[in-house]
mmCIF file of C-alpha atoms in Angstrom:
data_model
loop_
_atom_site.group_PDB
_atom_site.id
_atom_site.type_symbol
_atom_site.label_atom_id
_atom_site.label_comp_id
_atom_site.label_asym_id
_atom_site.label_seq_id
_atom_site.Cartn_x
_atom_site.Cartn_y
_atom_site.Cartn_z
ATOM 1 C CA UNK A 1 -75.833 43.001 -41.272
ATOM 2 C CA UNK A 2 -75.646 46.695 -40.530
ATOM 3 C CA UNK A 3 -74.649 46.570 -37.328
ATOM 4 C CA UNK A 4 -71.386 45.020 -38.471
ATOM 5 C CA UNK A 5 -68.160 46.735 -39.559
ATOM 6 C CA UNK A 6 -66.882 46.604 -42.776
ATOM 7 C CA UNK A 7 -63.941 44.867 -41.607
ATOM 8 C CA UNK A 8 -66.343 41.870 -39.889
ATOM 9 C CA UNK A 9 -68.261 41.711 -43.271
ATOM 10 C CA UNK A 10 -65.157 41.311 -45.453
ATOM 11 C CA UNK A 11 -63.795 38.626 -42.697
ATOM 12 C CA UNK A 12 -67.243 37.045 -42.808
ATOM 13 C CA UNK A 13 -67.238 37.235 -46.875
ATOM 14 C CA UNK A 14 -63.732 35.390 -46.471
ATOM 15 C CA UNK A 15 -64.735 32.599 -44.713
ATOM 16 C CA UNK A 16 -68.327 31.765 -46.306
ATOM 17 C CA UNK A 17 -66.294 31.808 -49.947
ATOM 18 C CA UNK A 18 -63.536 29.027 -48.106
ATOM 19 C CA UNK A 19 -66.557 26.983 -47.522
ATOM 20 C CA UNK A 20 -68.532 27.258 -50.519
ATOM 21 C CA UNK A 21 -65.858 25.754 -52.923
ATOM 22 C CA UNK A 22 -68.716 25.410 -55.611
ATOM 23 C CA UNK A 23 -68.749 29.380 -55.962
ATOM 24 C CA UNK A 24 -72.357 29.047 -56.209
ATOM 25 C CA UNK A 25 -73.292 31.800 -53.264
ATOM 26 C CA UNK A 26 -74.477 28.863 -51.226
ATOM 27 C CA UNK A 27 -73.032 26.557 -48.936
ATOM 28 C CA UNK A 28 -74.693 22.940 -48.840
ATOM 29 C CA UNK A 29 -74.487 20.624 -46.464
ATOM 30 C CA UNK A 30 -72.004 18.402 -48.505
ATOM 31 C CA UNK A 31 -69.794 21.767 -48.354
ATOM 32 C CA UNK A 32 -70.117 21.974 -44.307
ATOM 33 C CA UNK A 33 -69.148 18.485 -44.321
ATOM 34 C CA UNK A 34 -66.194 18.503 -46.476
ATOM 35 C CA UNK A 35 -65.190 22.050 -44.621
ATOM 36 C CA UNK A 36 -66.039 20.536 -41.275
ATOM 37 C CA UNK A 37 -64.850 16.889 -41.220
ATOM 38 C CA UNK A 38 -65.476 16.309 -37.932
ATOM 39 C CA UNK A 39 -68.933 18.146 -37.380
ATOM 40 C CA UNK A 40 -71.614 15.265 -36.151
ATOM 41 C CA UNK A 41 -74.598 14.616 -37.460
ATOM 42 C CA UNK A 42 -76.496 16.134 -34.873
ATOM 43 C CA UNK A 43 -75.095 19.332 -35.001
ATOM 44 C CA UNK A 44 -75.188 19.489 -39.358
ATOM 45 C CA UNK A 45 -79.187 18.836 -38.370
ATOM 46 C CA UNK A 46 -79.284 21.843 -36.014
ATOM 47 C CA UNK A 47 -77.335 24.043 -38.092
ATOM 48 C CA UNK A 48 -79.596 23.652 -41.123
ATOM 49 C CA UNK A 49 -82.666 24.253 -38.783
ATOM 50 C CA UNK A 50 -81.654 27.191 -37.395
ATOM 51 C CA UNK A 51 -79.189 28.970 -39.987
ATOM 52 C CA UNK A 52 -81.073 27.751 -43.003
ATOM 53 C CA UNK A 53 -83.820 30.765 -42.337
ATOM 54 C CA UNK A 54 -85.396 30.284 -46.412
ATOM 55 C CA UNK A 55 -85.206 26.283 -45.820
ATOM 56 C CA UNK A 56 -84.010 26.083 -49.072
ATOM 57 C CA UNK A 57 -81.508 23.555 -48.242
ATOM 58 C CA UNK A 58 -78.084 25.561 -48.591
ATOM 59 C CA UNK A 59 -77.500 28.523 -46.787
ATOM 60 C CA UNK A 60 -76.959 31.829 -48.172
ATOM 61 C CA UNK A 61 -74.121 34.669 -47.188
ATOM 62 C CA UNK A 62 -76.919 36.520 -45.664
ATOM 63 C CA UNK A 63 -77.978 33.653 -43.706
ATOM 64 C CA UNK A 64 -74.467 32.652 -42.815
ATOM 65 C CA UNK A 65 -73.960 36.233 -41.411
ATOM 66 C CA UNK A 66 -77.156 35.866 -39.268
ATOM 67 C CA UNK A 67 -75.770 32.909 -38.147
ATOM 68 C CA UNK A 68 -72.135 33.707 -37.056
ATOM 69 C CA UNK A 69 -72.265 37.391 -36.973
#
């Protein structure tokens, strides 16, 4: 996340909190889904694999930034 401006992070920070309506710090798939109506099922599978790095099942801002940094 260093690499990243300040500006990037706050625009990153932005988005994750739009999708994670819970407020929790996580996004779960049920979040992506209701965020992404249109996202198939193949590509909610893929995401989880690859941005889900703790396989916790939700993904985490840190995790989100890896993934769309």
């Amino acid at each position: 996340m260093s690499d990243l401006s300040g500006e990037r992070l706050a625009e990153l920070r932005r988005t994750f909190d739009a999708i994670d309506v819970s407020g929790d710090g996580f996004i779960s798939q049920a979040e992506f889904v209701r965020h992404f109506p249109g996202l198939p099922g193949e590509a909610l599978a893929s995401l989880e694999q690859n941005a889900d790095a703790d396989g916790d099942g939700s993904i985490s801002f840190e995790e989100f930034v890896r993934l769309v940094g």
